[in-house]
Coordinates of N, CA and C in Angstrom, one line a residue:
M22 N 150.3 -62.4 116.0 CA 148.8 -62.6 116.3 C 148.2 -63.0 115.2
D23 N 147.3 -64.0 114.8 CA 146.7 -64.3 113.8 C 145.1 -63.7 114.0
L24 N 144.8 -63.1 113.1 CA 143.7 -62.6 113.2 C 142.5 -63.8 112.6
P25 N 141.2 -63.6 113.6 CA 140.4 -64.5 113.3 C 139.8 -64.7 111.9
I26 N 139.8 -65.7 111.3 CA 138.9 -65.9 109.9 C 137.4 -65.8 110.1
V27 N 136.7 -65.1 109.2 CA 135.3 -65.1 108.8 C 135.0 -65.7 107.6
T28 N 134.1 -66.5 107.7 CA 133.7 -66.8 106.2 C 132.0 -66.6 105.8
D29 N 131.6 -66.9 104.7 CA 130.3 -66.5 104.4 C 129.3 -67.1 105.4
D30 N 129.3 -68.3 105.8 CA 128.6 -69.0 106.8 C 128.5 -68.0 108.2
R31 N 129.7 -67.5 108.5 CA 129.6 -66.9 110.0 C 129.6 -65.6 109.9
F32 N 129.6 -64.8 108.6 CA 129.6 -63.4 108.7 C 128.4 -62.6 109.3
A33 N 127.5 -63.1 109.2 CA 126.3 -62.4 110.0 C 126.6 -62.3 111.5
A34 N 126.8 -63.7 111.8 CA 127.1 -63.8 113.4 C 128.4 -63.2 113.8
D35 N 129.7 -63.4 113.0 CA 130.6 -62.7 113.6 C 131.0 -61.1 113.3
V36 N 130.3 -60.6 112.2 CA 130.3 -59.3 111.8 C 129.1 -58.6 112.1
L37 N 128.0 -58.8 111.4 CA 126.8 -58.1 111.6 C 126.3 -57.9 112.8
E38 N 126.2 -59.3 113.5 CA 125.7 -59.1 114.9 C 126.7 -58.7 116.2
S39 N 127.8 -58.3 115.9 CA 128.7 -58.1 116.7 C 128.6 -56.7 117.7
E40 N 128.5 -56.7 119.0 CA 128.2 -55.6 119.7 C 129.4 -54.5 119.5
R41 N 130.7 -55.0 119.1 CA 131.8 -54.0 119.0 C 131.9 -53.7 117.3
P42 N 132.4 -52.6 117.0 CA 132.7 -52.4 115.7 C 133.8 -53.4 115.2
V43 N 133.6 -53.9 113.8 CA 134.4 -54.9 113.2 C 134.9 -54.4 112.0
L44 N 136.4 -54.5 112.0 CA 137.0 -54.2 110.6 C 137.2 -55.5 109.9
V45 N 136.7 -55.8 108.9 CA 136.9 -56.8 108.0 C 138.0 -56.7 106.9
D46 N 139.0 -57.3 106.7 CA 140.0 -57.4 105.9 C 139.7 -58.4 104.7
F47 N 139.4 -57.8 103.7 CA 139.0 -58.8 102.4 C 140.4 -58.8 101.7
W48 N 140.9 -60.1 101.8 CA 142.0 -60.3 101.4 C 142.5 -61.7 100.5
A49 N 143.5 -61.8 99.7 CA 143.6 -63.1 98.9 C 145.1 -63.4 99.2
A50 N 145.3 -64.7 99.2 CA 146.7 -65.3 99.4 C 147.6 -64.8 98.0
W51 N 147.1 -64.5 97.1 CA 147.9 -64.0 95.9 C 148.0 -62.6 95.8
C52 N 147.7 -61.9 96.8 CA 147.9 -60.3 96.9 C 148.9 -59.8 97.7
G53 N 150.1 -59.2 97.1 CA 151.1 -58.8 97.9 C 150.8 -57.6 98.8
P54 N 149.9 -56.6 98.5 CA 149.3 -55.6 99.5 C 148.8 -56.3 100.6
C55 N 148.2 -57.2 100.3 CA 147.3 -57.8 101.5 C 148.4 -58.4 102.5
R56 N 149.6 -59.2 102.1 CA 150.6 -59.5 103.0 C 151.1 -58.6 103.7
V57 N 151.4 -57.5 103.1 CA 151.9 -56.0 103.8 C 151.0 -55.6 104.8
M58 N 149.7 -55.8 104.7 CA 148.8 -55.0 105.7 C 148.4 -56.1 106.8
N59 N 148.5 -57.4 106.6 CA 148.5 -58.5 107.8 C 149.1 -58.1 109.1
P60 N 150.3 -57.8 109.1 CA 151.2 -57.4 110.6 C 150.5 -56.2 110.9
I61 N 150.2 -55.1 110.1 CA 149.4 -54.1 110.5 C 148.3 -54.3 111.3
L62 N 147.6 -54.9 110.4 CA 146.2 -55.2 111.1 C 146.2 -56.1 112.3
A63 N 147.2 -56.9 112.5 CA 147.2 -57.6 113.6 C 147.7 -56.8 114.9
D64 N 148.8 -55.9 114.6 CA 149.2 -55.1 115.8 C 147.8 -54.0 116.2
L65 N 147.2 -53.6 115.1 CA 146.0 -52.8 115.6 C 145.1 -53.5 116.3
A66 N 144.7 -54.8 115.9 CA 143.8 -55.5 116.8 C 144.3 -55.8 118.3
A67 N 145.6 -56.1 118.3 CA 146.2 -56.4 119.8 C 146.2 -55.0 120.5
D68 N 146.1 -53.9 119.9 CA 146.1 -52.7 120.8 C 144.6 -52.1 120.9
H69 N 143.9 -52.8 120.4 CA 142.5 -51.9 120.4 C 141.3 -52.8 120.9
D70 N 141.1 -53.0 122.2 CA 140.2 -54.0 122.6 C 138.5 -53.4 122.2
D71 N 138.5 -52.2 122.0 CA 137.1 -51.6 121.3 C 136.9 -51.9 119.9
L72 N 137.7 -52.5 119.2 CA 137.5 -53.0 117.6 C 137.9 -54.3 117.6
R73 N 137.0 -55.2 116.7 CA 137.5 -56.5 116.4 C 137.9 -56.5 115.0
V74 N 139.0 -57.0 114.6 CA 139.6 -57.2 113.4 C 139.6 -58.5 112.9
V75 N 139.0 -58.8 111.7 CA 138.9 -60.2 111.1 C 139.4 -60.4 109.7
K76 N 139.5 -61.4 109.2 CA 139.9 -61.5 107.7 C 139.0 -62.4 107.0
L77 N 138.8 -61.9 105.7 CA 137.9 -62.8 104.8 C 138.6 -63.0 103.6
D78 N 138.8 -64.5 103.3 CA 139.6 -64.8 102.1 C 138.5 -64.7 100.9
V79 N 138.8 -63.8 100.0 CA 137.9 -63.4 99.0 C 137.8 -64.6 97.9
D80 N 138.7 -65.4 97.8 CA 138.7 -66.3 96.6 C 137.6 -67.5 97.3
A81 N 137.7 -67.8 98.7 CA 136.8 -68.8 99.3 C 135.3 -68.3 100.0
N82 N 135.2 -67.1 99.8 CA 133.9 -66.6 100.2 C 133.4 -65.4 99.2
Q83 N 133.0 -66.2 98.0 CA 132.4 -65.1 97.0 C 131.2 -64.5 97.4
E84 N 130.3 -65.2 98.1 CA 128.9 -64.6 98.5 C 129.0 -63.2 99.3
T85 N 130.0 -63.3 100.0 CA 130.3 -61.9 100.9 C 130.9 -60.9 100.1
V86 N 131.8 -61.3 99.1 CA 132.4 -60.5 98.4 C 131.6 -59.6 97.5
V87 N 130.7 -60.4 96.9 CA 129.6 -59.9 95.7 C 128.6 -59.1 96.6
R88 N 128.2 -59.7 97.9 CA 127.2 -58.7 98.6 C 127.6 -57.1 99.0
Y89 N 128.9 -57.1 99.0 CA 129.4 -56.0 99.4 C 130.4 -55.4 98.4
G90 N 130.2 -55.7 97.2 CA 131.0 -55.0 96.0 C 132.6 -55.0 96.1
V91 N 133.0 -56.0 96.8 CA 134.6 -55.9 96.6 C 135.2 -56.2 95.4
L92 N 135.8 -55.4 94.9 CA 136.3 -55.6 93.6 C 138.1 -55.5 93.5
A93 N 138.6 -54.9 94.6 CA 140.0 -54.9 94.7 C 140.6 -55.3 96.2
M94 N 141.9 -55.9 96.1 CA 142.3 -56.3 97.5 C 143.7 -55.4 97.7
P95 N 143.9 -55.3 98.9 CA 142.9 -55.4 100.0 C 142.0 -54.4 100.0
T96 N 140.9 -54.7 100.5 CA 139.7 -54.0 100.7 C 139.4 -54.1 102.4
M97 N 139.3 -53.1 103.0 CA 138.8 -53.1 104.5 C 137.6 -52.2 104.7
M98 N 136.6 -52.9 105.3 CA 135.5 -52.4 105.7 C 135.3 -52.5 107.3
L99 N 134.7 -51.3 107.6 CA 134.3 -51.2 109.1 C 132.9 -51.2 109.2
F100 N 132.5 -52.2 110.0 CA 131.0 -52.5 110.3 C 130.7 -52.2 111.9
R101 N 129.6 -51.4 111.9 CA 129.0 -51.0 113.2 C 127.6 -51.2 113.2
D102 N 126.9 -51.9 114.1 CA 125.7 -52.3 114.2 C 125.1 -52.9 113.0
G103 N 125.9 -53.7 112.5 CA 125.3 -54.4 111.1 C 125.5 -53.8 109.9
E104 N 126.0 -52.5 109.7 CA 126.0 -51.8 108.7 C 127.5 -51.4 108.4
P105 N 128.0 -51.4 107.1 CA 129.2 -50.7 106.8 C 129.2 -49.3 106.8
I106 N 130.5 -48.9 107.6 CA 130.3 -47.3 107.7 C 131.7 -46.5 107.1
L107 N 132.7 -47.5 106.6 CA 133.8 -46.8 106.1 C 134.2 -48.2 105.2
R108 N 134.8 -47.9 104.0 CA 135.4 -48.7 103.0 C 136.7 -48.1 102.7
L109 N 137.8 -49.0 102.9 CA 139.2 -48.6 102.4 C 139.7 -49.5 101.6
V110 N 140.4 -49.0 100.3 CA 140.9 -49.9 99.3 C 142.2 -49.7 99.1
G111 N 143.1 -50.7 99.3 CA 144.6 -50.6 99.2 C 145.2 -50.5 100.4
S112 N 146.7 -50.6 100.6 CA 147.4 -50.6 101.8 C 147.7 -49.3 102.3
R113 N 148.0 -49.3 103.4 CA 148.3 -47.9 103.9 C 149.0 -48.1 105.3
P114 N 150.0 -47.0 105.7 CA 150.5 -47.0 107.0 C 149.8 -47.0 107.9
R115 N 150.1 -47.8 109.2 CA 149.1 -47.9 110.3 C 148.7 -46.5 110.9
K116 N 149.5 -45.6 111.1 CA 149.1 -44.2 111.6 C 147.9 -43.7 110.6
R117 N 147.9 -43.9 109.4 CA 146.8 -43.4 108.4 C 145.5 -44.3 108.6
L118 N 145.7 -45.5 108.7 CA 144.5 -46.4 109.1 C 144.0 -46.2 110.4
E119 N 144.7 -46.0 111.4 CA 144.0 -45.6 112.8 C 143.2 -44.2 112.7
S120 N 143.8 -43.2 111.9 CA 143.2 -41.9 111.5 C 141.9 -41.9 111.0
E121 N 141.9 -43.0 110.1 CA 140.6 -43.0 109.1 C 139.5 -43.7 110.0
L122 N 140.1 -44.7 110.7 CA 138.9 -45.6 111.5 C 138.5 -44.7 112.7
A123 N 139.4 -43.9 113.3 CA 138.9 -42.9 114.4 C 138.0 -42.0 113.9
Q124 N 138.4 -41.4 112.6 CA 137.3 -40.4 112.2 C 135.9 -41.1 112.0
A125 N 135.9 -42.2 111.3 CA 134.8 -43.0 110.8 C 133.9 -43.2 112.4
L126 N 134.5 -43.8 113.2 CA 134.0 -44.2 114.4 C 133.5 -42.9 115.1
E127 N 134.2 -41.8 115.2 CA 133.6 -40.6 115.8 C 132.4 -40.0 115.1
Q128 N 132.5 -40.0 113.7 CA 131.3 -39.4 113.0 C 130.2 -40.3 113.4
E129 N 130.2 -41.6 113.5 CA 129.0 -42.3 113.7 C 128.6 -42.2 115.3
A130 N 129.2 -41.8 116.3 CA 129.1 -42.0 117.4 C 127.8 -41.4 117.9
P131 N 127.8 -39.9 117.7 CA 126.7 -39.0 118.1 C 125.5 -39.5 117.9
G132 N 125.2 -40.2 116.6 CA 123.8 -40.5 116.2 C 123.3 -41.8 116.7
R133 N 123.9 -42.5 117.5 CA 123.7 -43.8 118.0 C 122.7 -43.8 118.9

């Protein structure tokens, strides 16, 4: 499964205005750990209807990269209701990623 690609031009519509939480994978073609995370993120997206997972190429979308202060790849940011609620830097196993995402979504849920 290929993950949807988001660009500077579509970031607001595809991520910030999404009704579902969105995990944005800030990646680069030259980044080895990014390639490791791609199948993990694709599997995660396939298994979770309540979460949207998208990719943003850092080399082609500098405006968004600068806006969110992304300095290392891979960086994954979880957005809900137009706001970043979690930032993860570096590759990680799927179980750890799922745990971190679940914890962030649970913490945010009661205050909605």
